[in-house]
mmCIF file of C-alpha atoms in Angstrom:
data_model
loop_
_atom_site.group_PDB
_atom_site.id
_atom_site.type_symbol
_atom_site.label_atom_id
_atom_site.label_comp_id
_atom_site.label_asym_id
_atom_site.label_seq_id
_atom_site.Cartn_x
_atom_site.Cartn_y
_atom_site.Cartn_z
ATOM 1 C CA MET A 5 -67.044 -8.576 -9.796
ATOM 2 C CA ARG A 6 -69.217 -6.187 -7.622
ATOM 3 C CA LYS A 7 -72.500 -8.238 -8.490
ATOM 4 C CA PHE A 8 -70.575 -11.457 -7.576
ATOM 5 C CA ILE A 9 -69.775 -10.139 -4.275
ATOM 6 C CA LEU A 10 -73.071 -8.789 -3.572
ATOM 7 C CA GLY A 11 -74.784 -11.875 -4.630
ATOM 8 C CA LEU A 12 -72.422 -13.948 -2.189
ATOM 9 C CA ILE A 13 -73.281 -11.427 0.674
ATOM 10 C CA VAL A 14 -77.220 -12.315 -0.155
ATOM 11 C CA ILE A 15 -76.719 -15.748 -0.245
ATOM 12 C CA ILE A 16 -74.775 -16.000 3.313
ATOM 13 C CA PHE A 17 -77.145 -13.846 4.737
ATOM 14 C CA GLY A 18 -80.063 -15.790 3.406
ATOM 15 C CA LEU A 19 -78.570 -19.416 4.692
ATOM 16 C CA SER A 20 -78.046 -17.644 7.984
ATOM 17 C CA CYS A 21 -81.289 -16.409 8.900
ATOM 18 C CA GLY A 22 -83.141 -19.625 8.658
ATOM 19 C CA SER A 23 -86.065 -20.809 11.058
ATOM 20 C CA GLY A 24 -84.872 -22.084 14.022
ATOM 21 C CA GLU A 25 -86.658 -25.372 15.629
ATOM 22 C CA THR A 26 -89.298 -24.399 18.208
ATOM 23 C CA PRO A 27 -89.316 -26.286 21.271
ATOM 24 C CA LEU A 28 -92.318 -28.089 22.843
ATOM 25 C CA PHE A 29 -91.816 -26.342 25.888
ATOM 26 C CA GLU A 30 -89.353 -24.461 27.967
ATOM 27 C CA MET A 31 -88.432 -26.056 31.431
ATOM 28 C CA GLU A 32 -87.222 -23.960 34.042
ATOM 29 C CA VAL A 33 -85.036 -25.833 37.091
ATOM 30 C CA GLN A 34 -83.901 -24.097 40.307
ATOM 31 C CA ALA A 35 -81.562 -25.391 42.950
ATOM 32 C CA GLU A 36 -79.793 -23.759 45.894
ATOM 33 C CA LEU A 37 -76.255 -24.100 46.957
ATOM 34 C CA ILE A 38 -74.186 -22.690 49.747
ATOM 35 C CA ILE A 39 -70.405 -22.404 49.011
ATOM 36 C CA PRO A 40 -68.446 -22.161 52.245
ATOM 37 C CA ALA A 41 -65.542 -19.561 52.957
ATOM 38 C CA GLY A 42 -61.977 -20.362 52.658
ATOM 39 C CA LEU A 43 -62.100 -22.617 49.581
ATOM 40 C CA ASN A 44 -58.675 -22.314 47.818
ATOM 41 C CA SER A 45 -57.785 -22.227 44.326
ATOM 42 C CA LEU A 46 -55.750 -25.471 44.115
ATOM 43 C CA ASP A 47 -58.490 -27.916 44.183
ATOM 44 C CA THR A 48 -61.544 -28.706 42.282
ATOM 45 C CA HIS A 49 -64.479 -28.309 44.611
ATOM 46 C CA TYR A 50 -67.277 -30.719 44.134
ATOM 47 C CA PHE A 51 -70.824 -29.717 45.551
ATOM 48 C CA TYR A 52 -73.769 -32.084 45.198
ATOM 49 C CA VAL A 53 -77.429 -31.276 45.458
ATOM 50 C CA ARG A 54 -79.828 -33.699 45.853
ATOM 51 C CA ASP A 55 -83.345 -34.289 44.804
ATOM 52 C CA VAL A 56 -83.716 -31.333 42.714
ATOM 53 C CA PRO A 57 -87.461 -31.479 41.557
ATOM 54 C CA THR A 58 -87.872 -31.128 37.864
ATOM 55 C CA ARG A 59 -91.708 -30.626 37.641
ATOM 56 C CA ILE A 60 -91.872 -32.518 34.105
ATOM 57 C CA ALA A 61 -95.597 -33.288 34.689
ATOM 58 C CA ASN A 62 -96.395 -29.218 34.777
ATOM 59 C CA TYR A 63 -94.365 -28.918 31.534
ATOM 60 C CA ALA A 64 -95.179 -32.208 29.524
ATOM 61 C CA VAL A 65 -98.557 -31.004 27.979
ATOM 62 C CA THR A 66 -98.221 -34.185 25.549
ATOM 63 C CA THR A 67 -96.872 -37.565 26.219
ATOM 64 C CA PHE A 68 -93.134 -38.487 27.035
ATOM 65 C CA ASN A 69 -93.144 -40.178 23.483
ATOM 66 C CA ASP A 70 -93.718 -37.086 21.796
ATOM 67 C CA ILE A 71 -90.444 -35.492 23.298
ATOM 68 C CA ASP A 72 -87.568 -36.084 20.918
ATOM 69 C CA ARG A 73 -85.079 -34.569 22.927
ATOM 70 C CA ILE A 74 -84.265 -32.175 25.745
ATOM 71 C CA GLN A 75 -81.267 -29.974 25.803
ATOM 72 C CA SER A 76 -79.868 -27.483 28.105
ATOM 73 C CA SER A 77 -80.346 -23.700 27.001
ATOM 74 C CA ASN A 78 -78.893 -21.138 29.366
ATOM 75 C CA ALA A 79 -78.302 -20.824 33.072
ATOM 76 C CA ARG A 80 -77.274 -18.681 35.578
ATOM 77 C CA LEU A 81 -75.958 -18.501 39.181
ATOM 78 C CA GLU A 82 -76.670 -15.700 41.798
ATOM 79 C CA ASP A 83 -75.875 -14.579 45.125
ATOM 80 C CA ARG A 84 -79.357 -14.782 47.527
ATOM 81 C CA VAL A 85 -78.103 -12.488 49.986
ATOM 82 C CA LEU A 86 -75.415 -9.938 49.137
ATOM 83 C CA ASP A 87 -73.278 -9.259 45.921
ATOM 84 C CA PHE A 88 -70.718 -11.589 45.182
ATOM 85 C CA ASP A 89 -68.150 -11.073 42.727
ATOM 86 C CA PHE A 90 -68.300 -14.047 40.517
ATOM 87 C CA SER A 91 -65.137 -13.295 38.615
ATOM 88 C CA LEU A 92 -63.466 -15.145 41.471
ATOM 89 C CA VAL A 93 -64.599 -18.140 40.055
ATOM 90 C CA ASP A 94 -62.030 -19.701 37.164
ATOM 91 C CA GLN A 95 -64.207 -22.484 35.796
ATOM 92 C CA ILE A 96 -67.744 -24.286 36.546
ATOM 93 C CA THR A 97 -69.159 -27.361 35.572
ATOM 94 C CA ILE A 98 -72.592 -28.481 36.166
ATOM 95 C CA ASP A 99 -73.809 -31.958 35.515
ATOM 96 C CA LEU A 100 -77.172 -33.898 35.832
ATOM 97 C CA ILE A 101 -77.361 -37.285 37.562
ATOM 98 C CA SER A 102 -80.308 -39.565 36.874
ATOM 99 C CA ASN A 103 -81.794 -40.300 40.627
ATOM 100 C CA SER A 104 -82.621 -43.983 39.272
ATOM 101 C CA ASN A 105 -79.084 -44.636 38.058
ATOM 102 C CA PRO A 106 -76.541 -42.882 39.569
ATOM 103 C CA ASP A 107 -74.188 -43.846 36.494
ATOM 104 C CA ASN A 108 -76.280 -41.936 34.132
ATOM 105 C CA GLN A 109 -74.414 -38.473 34.509
ATOM 106 C CA LYS A 110 -74.272 -35.733 31.859
ATOM 107 C CA GLU A 111 -72.761 -32.516 31.221
ATOM 108 C CA VAL A 112 -75.353 -29.773 30.799
ATOM 109 C CA PHE A 113 -73.672 -26.154 31.590
ATOM 110 C CA TYR A 114 -69.936 -24.987 32.023
ATOM 111 C CA ASN A 115 -68.122 -21.789 31.752
ATOM 112 C CA ASN A 116 -64.349 -21.489 31.640
ATOM 113 C CA LEU A 117 -63.968 -18.082 30.232
ATOM 114 C CA ILE A 118 -65.146 -16.124 33.051
ATOM 115 C CA PRO A 119 -63.774 -12.254 32.991
ATOM 116 C CA PHE A 120 -62.177 -10.582 35.458
ATOM 117 C CA ASN A 121 -64.111 -7.767 36.112
ATOM 118 C CA ASN A 122 -66.762 -7.425 38.591
ATOM 119 C CA GLN A 123 -69.915 -10.070 37.870
ATOM 120 C CA ASP A 124 -72.705 -10.062 39.851
ATOM 121 C CA GLU A 125 -74.081 -13.071 38.562
ATOM 122 C CA LEU A 126 -72.396 -16.073 36.936
ATOM 123 C CA ARG A 127 -73.531 -16.799 33.138
ATOM 124 C CA LEU A 128 -73.147 -20.452 32.001
ATOM 125 C CA LEU A 129 -72.794 -21.814 28.452
ATOM 126 C CA SER A 130 -74.888 -25.115 27.632
ATOM 127 C CA SER A 131 -73.515 -28.388 26.510
ATOM 128 C CA LEU A 132 -74.982 -30.323 23.654
ATOM 129 C CA SER A 133 -75.970 -33.356 25.468
ATOM 130 C CA ASP A 134 -79.690 -34.873 25.357
ATOM 131 C CA VAL A 135 -80.678 -35.197 28.686
ATOM 132 C CA SER A 136 -84.348 -36.024 28.053
ATOM 133 C CA ASP A 137 -83.572 -39.619 30.015
ATOM 134 C CA ILE A 138 -82.708 -37.847 33.206
ATOM 135 C CA LEU A 139 -85.137 -34.770 33.129
ATOM 136 C CA THR A 140 -88.255 -37.035 32.586
ATOM 137 C CA GLU A 141 -87.799 -38.079 36.002
ATOM 138 C CA GLU A 142 -89.646 -35.887 38.994
ATOM 139 C CA LEU A 143 -86.243 -35.660 41.038
ATOM 140 C CA VAL A 144 -82.633 -35.183 39.812
ATOM 141 C CA ASP A 145 -79.388 -34.838 41.669
ATOM 142 C CA LEU A 146 -76.546 -32.052 40.402
ATOM 143 C CA GLU A 147 -72.881 -32.002 40.549
ATOM 144 C CA ILE A 148 -71.366 -28.524 40.538
ATOM 145 C CA ARG A 149 -67.594 -28.448 39.973
ATOM 146 C CA LEU A 150 -65.930 -25.255 40.927
ATOM 147 C CA ILE A 151 -62.404 -23.949 40.795
ATOM 148 C CA PHE A 152 -61.616 -20.554 41.888
ATOM 149 C CA LYS A 153 -58.892 -18.062 41.120
ATOM 150 C CA THR A 154 -58.340 -17.161 44.576
ATOM 151 C CA PHE A 155 -59.686 -17.937 48.382
ATOM 152 C CA THR A 156 -63.703 -17.576 48.783
ATOM 153 C CA PRO A 157 -63.664 -14.448 51.133
ATOM 154 C CA ARG A 158 -66.832 -15.537 52.753
ATOM 155 C CA GLU A 159 -69.823 -17.822 52.503
ATOM 156 C CA ILE A 160 -72.019 -17.505 49.559
ATOM 157 C CA ASP A 161 -75.528 -18.592 49.417
ATOM 158 C CA THR A 162 -76.226 -18.908 46.029
ATOM 159 C CA ARG A 163 -79.225 -19.978 43.686
ATOM 160 C CA LEU A 164 -78.873 -21.619 40.375
ATOM 161 C CA PHE A 165 -81.476 -20.812 37.559
ATOM 162 C CA MET A 166 -81.676 -23.549 34.399
ATOM 163 C CA THR A 167 -83.541 -23.729 31.439
ATOM 164 C CA PHE A 168 -84.090 -26.621 29.355
ATOM 165 C CA ASN A 169 -85.804 -26.824 25.749
ATOM 166 C CA ALA A 170 -87.653 -29.937 25.090
ATOM 167 C CA TYR A 171 -87.913 -30.716 21.152
ATOM 168 C CA ALA A 172 -90.876 -32.765 19.547
ATOM 169 C CA THR A 173 -90.089 -36.166 17.532
ATOM 170 C CA GLU A 174 -90.376 -35.334 13.787
#
C-alpha cells in the first residue's frame, strides 16, 4: 500500500512539473487613468482610455504570421501620486477594444476578490482571451469598469501596467 501511495505521489508531481510553453515575446502596455472623487458604490463606473500605444512593432521580431495567439499575463493598478487604498474597490474589469473595429472587444483582466486589508496596488487576474487580432494594431482603446465598496474619498491618479505573452504557431 505504501508503494502504491508513493508511486501515486511521484506520478502526480511528475505530471504537474511539465514544461510550460515559452512565449515568443512579452509585451508591456501602460495606460493612465484619473478616477474622480465621490464615486458611489451603487453604480458600475465606466472609464474609456483612448489610443493606448501597443508598440507592437518593437516587440514583434518576427512577422505577424508567426504569432499564433497573444494572451494576457498579469496587470496591476497603482496610484501615481499618493498611496491610495485599493481595498475600496469591489470589482474591476478591463476590456481591450480594437481601434479599427470598435465591435471587437475582449476582456483581458479582472478582479472580483479584493481583500479588505490595505492594498497599495491592485493586482488583476488574467482572462483566457486570445487578443492577437487587437494587440497587433498600433493603438487600442481600453474600457475599465469599476464597482466600489464605498465612496471614493479623493481623485485617484492611477497608472495601469499590463503584460501580454505572444506565442508562436506550432
